[in-house]
PDB file of C-alpha atoms in Angstrom:
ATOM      1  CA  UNK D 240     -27.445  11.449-134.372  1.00  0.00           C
ATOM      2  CA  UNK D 241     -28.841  12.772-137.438  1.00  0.00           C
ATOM      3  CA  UNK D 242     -25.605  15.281-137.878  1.00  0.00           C
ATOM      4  CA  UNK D 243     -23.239  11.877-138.070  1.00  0.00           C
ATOM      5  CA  UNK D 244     -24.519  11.045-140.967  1.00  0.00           C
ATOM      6  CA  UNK D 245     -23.701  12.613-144.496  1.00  0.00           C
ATOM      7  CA  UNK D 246     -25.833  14.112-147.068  1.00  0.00           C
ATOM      8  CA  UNK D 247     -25.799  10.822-148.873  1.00  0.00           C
ATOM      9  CA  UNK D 248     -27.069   8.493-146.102  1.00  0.00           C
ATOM     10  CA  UNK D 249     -29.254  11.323-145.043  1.00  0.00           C
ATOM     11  CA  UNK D 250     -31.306  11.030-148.436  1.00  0.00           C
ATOM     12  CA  UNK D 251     -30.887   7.267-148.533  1.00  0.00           C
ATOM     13  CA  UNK D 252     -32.348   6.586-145.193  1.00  0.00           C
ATOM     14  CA  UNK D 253     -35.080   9.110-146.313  1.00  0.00           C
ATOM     15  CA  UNK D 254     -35.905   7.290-149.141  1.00  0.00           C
ATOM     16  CA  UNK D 255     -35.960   3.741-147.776  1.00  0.00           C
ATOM     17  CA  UNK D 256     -38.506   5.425-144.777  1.00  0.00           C
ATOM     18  CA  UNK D 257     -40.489   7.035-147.494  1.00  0.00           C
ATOM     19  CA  UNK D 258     -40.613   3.425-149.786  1.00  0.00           C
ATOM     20  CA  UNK D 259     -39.391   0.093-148.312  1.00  0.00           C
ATOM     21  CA  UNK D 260     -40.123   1.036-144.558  1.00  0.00           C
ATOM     22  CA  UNK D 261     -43.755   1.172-145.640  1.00  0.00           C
ATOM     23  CA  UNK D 262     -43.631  -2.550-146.296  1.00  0.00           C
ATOM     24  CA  UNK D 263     -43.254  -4.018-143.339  1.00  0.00           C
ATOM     25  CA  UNK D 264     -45.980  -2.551-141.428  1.00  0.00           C
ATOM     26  CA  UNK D 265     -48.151  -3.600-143.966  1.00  0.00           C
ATOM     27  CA  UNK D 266     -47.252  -7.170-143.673  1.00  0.00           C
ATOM     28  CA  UNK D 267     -47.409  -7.180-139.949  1.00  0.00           C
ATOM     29  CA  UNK D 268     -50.525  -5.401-139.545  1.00  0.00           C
ATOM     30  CA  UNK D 269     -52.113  -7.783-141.887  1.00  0.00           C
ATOM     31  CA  UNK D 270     -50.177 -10.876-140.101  1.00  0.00           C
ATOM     32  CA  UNK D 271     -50.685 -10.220-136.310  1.00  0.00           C
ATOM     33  CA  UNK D 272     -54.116  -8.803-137.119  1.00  0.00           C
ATOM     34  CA  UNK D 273     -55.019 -12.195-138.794  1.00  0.00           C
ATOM     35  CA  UNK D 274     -53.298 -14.557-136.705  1.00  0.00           C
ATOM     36  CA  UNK D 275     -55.566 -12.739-133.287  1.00  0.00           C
ATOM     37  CA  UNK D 276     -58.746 -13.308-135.122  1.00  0.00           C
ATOM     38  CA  UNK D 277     -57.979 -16.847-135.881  1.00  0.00           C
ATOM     39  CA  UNK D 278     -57.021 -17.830-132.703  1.00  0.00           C
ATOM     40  CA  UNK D 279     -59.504 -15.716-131.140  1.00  0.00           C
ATOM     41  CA  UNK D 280     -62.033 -17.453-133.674  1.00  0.00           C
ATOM     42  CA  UNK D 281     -61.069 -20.876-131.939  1.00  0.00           C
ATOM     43  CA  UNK D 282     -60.743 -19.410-128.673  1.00  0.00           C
ATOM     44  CA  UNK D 283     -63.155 -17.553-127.237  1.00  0.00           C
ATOM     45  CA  UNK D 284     -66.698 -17.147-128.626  1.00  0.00           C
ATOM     46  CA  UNK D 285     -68.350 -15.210-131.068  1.00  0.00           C
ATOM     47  CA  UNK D 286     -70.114 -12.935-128.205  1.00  0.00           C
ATOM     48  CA  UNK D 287     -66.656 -12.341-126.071  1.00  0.00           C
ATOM     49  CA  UNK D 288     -65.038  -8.762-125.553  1.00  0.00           C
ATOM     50  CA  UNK D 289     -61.729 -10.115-126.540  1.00  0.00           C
ATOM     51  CA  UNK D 290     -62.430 -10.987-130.511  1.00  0.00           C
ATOM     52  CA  UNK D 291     -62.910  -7.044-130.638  1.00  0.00           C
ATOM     53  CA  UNK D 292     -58.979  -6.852-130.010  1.00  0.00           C
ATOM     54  CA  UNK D 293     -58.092  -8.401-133.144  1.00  0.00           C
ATOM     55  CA  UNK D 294     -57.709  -4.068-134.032  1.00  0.00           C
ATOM     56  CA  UNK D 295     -54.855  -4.127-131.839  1.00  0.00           C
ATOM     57  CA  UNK D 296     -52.081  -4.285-134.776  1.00  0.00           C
ATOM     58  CA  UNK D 297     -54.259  -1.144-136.247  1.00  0.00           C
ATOM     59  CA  UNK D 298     -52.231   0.883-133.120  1.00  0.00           C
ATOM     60  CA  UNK D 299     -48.559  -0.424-134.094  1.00  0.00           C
ATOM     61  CA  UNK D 300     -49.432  -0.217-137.684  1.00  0.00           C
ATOM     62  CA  UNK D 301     -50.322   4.032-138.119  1.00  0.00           C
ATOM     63  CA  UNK D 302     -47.983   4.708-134.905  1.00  0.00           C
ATOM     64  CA  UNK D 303     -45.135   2.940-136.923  1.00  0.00           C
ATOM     65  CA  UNK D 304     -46.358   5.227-140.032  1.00  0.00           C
ATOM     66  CA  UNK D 305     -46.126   8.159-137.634  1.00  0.00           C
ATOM     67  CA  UNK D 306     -42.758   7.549-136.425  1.00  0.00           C
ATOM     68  CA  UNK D 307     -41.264   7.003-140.434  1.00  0.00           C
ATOM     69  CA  UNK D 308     -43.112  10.144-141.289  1.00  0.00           C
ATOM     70  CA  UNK D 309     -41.262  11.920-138.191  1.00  0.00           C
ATOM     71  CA  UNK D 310     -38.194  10.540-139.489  1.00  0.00           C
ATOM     72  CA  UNK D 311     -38.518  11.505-143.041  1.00  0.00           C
ATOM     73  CA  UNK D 312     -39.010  15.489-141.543  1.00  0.00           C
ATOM     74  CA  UNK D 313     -36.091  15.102-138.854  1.00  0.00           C
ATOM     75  CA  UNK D 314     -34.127  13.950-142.239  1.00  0.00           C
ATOM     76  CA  UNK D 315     -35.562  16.308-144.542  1.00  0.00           C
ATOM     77  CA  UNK D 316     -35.015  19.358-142.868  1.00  0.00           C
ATOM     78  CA  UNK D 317     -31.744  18.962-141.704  1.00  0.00           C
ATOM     79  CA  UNK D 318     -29.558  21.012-140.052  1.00  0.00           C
ATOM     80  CA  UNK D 319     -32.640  21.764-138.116  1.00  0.00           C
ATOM     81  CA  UNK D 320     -33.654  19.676-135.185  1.00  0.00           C
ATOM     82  CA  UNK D 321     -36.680  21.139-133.621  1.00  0.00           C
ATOM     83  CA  UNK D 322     -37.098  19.622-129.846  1.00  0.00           C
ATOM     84  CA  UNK D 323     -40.726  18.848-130.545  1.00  0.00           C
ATOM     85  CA  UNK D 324     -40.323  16.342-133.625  1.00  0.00           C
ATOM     86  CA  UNK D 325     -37.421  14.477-131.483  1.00  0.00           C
ATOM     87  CA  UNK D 326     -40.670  13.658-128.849  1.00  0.00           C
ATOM     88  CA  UNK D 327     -42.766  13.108-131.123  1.00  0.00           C
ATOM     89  CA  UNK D 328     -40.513  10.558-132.798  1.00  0.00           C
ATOM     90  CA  UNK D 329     -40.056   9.072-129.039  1.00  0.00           C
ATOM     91  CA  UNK D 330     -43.866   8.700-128.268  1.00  0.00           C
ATOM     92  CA  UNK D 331     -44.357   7.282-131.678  1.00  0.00           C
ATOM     93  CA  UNK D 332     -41.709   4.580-131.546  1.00  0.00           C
ATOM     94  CA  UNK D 333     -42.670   3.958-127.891  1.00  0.00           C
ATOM     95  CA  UNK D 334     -46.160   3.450-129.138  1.00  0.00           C
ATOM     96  CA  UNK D 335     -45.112   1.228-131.934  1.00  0.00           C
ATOM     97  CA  UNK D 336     -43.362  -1.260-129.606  1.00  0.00           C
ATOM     98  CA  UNK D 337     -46.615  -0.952-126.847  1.00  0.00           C
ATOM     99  CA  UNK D 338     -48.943  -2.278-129.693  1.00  0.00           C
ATOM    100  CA  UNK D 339     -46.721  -4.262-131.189  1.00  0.00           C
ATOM    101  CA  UNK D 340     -45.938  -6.275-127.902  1.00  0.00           C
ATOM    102  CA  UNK D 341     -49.524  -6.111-127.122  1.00  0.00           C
ATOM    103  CA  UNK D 342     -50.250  -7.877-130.560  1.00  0.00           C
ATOM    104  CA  UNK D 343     -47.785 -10.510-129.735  1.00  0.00           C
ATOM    105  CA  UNK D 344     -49.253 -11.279-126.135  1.00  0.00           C
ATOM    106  CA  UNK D 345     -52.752 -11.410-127.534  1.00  0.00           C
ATOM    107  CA  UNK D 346     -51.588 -14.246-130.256  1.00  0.00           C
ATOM    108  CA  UNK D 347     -50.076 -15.920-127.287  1.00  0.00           C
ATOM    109  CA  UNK D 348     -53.103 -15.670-125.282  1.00  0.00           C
ATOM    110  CA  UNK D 349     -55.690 -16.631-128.690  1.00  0.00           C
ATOM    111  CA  UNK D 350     -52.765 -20.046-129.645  1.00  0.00           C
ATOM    112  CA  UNK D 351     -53.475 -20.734-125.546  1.00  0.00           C
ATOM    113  CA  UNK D 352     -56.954 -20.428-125.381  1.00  0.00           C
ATOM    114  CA  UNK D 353     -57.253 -22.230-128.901  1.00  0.00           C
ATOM    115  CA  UNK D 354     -55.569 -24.872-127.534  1.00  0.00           C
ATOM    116  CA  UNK D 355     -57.489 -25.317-124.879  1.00  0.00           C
ATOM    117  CA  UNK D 356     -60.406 -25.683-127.133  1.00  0.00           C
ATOM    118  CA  UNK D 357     -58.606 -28.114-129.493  1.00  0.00           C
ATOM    119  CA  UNK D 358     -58.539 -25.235-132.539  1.00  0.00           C
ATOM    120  CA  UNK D 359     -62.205 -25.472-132.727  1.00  0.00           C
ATOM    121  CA  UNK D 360     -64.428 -22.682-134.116  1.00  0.00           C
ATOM    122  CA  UNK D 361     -66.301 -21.184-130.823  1.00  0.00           C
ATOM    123  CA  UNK D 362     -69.811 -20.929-130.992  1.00  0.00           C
ATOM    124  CA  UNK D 363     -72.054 -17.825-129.369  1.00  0.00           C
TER     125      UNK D 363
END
């Protein structure tokens, strides 16, 4: 796919992996990991297994740092497209989108169980 593109876009995409693709996993790492321990806060109590999985966003935040870093190499070293970086690329991005998911589910299951509770802080 990479070969499609020309040296311009090639060093454009580059750069916007390398700058404002760094954003965005920033602000969702802080957002889904905020929103889970909030809900989780008025969900389940302070001694339950499931407030530790307010890390969960942690997983799609450095897999999604993996897979722009992967890019930024398929990009940078171009003509070259080593077998092993186009897996690695795969199994981050899969990654990404298993935590990610993952995240979302467990702010369903923390608004649910909130609910339930009527948003009220949980005690032990």
């Amino acid at each position: 796919m990479i070969e499609r593109y020309g040296e311009y876009t090639r060093i454009f995409y580059r750069n916007v992996e390398w700058t404002a693709d760094i954003l965005y996993p920033i602000i969702y790492l802080f957002f889904f990991g905020l929103a889970i321990s909030w809900l989780f806060e008025r969900g389940f109590s302070a001694n339950s297994p499931m407030r530790k999985l307010n890390v969960m966003p942690v997983g799609a935040f450095v897999s999604d740092l993996l897979e722009n870093l992967t890019i930024v190499t398929l990009l940078s070293i171009f003509p070259s497209q080593p077998i092993a970086l186009g897996w690695l690329l795969f199994i981050f991005t899969t990654l990404k989108w298993i935590f990610a998911f993952a995240s979302i589910a467990l702010m369903l299951v923390g608004l649910a169980m909130a609910l339930k509770n009527g948003f009220k802080k949980q005690a032990q």
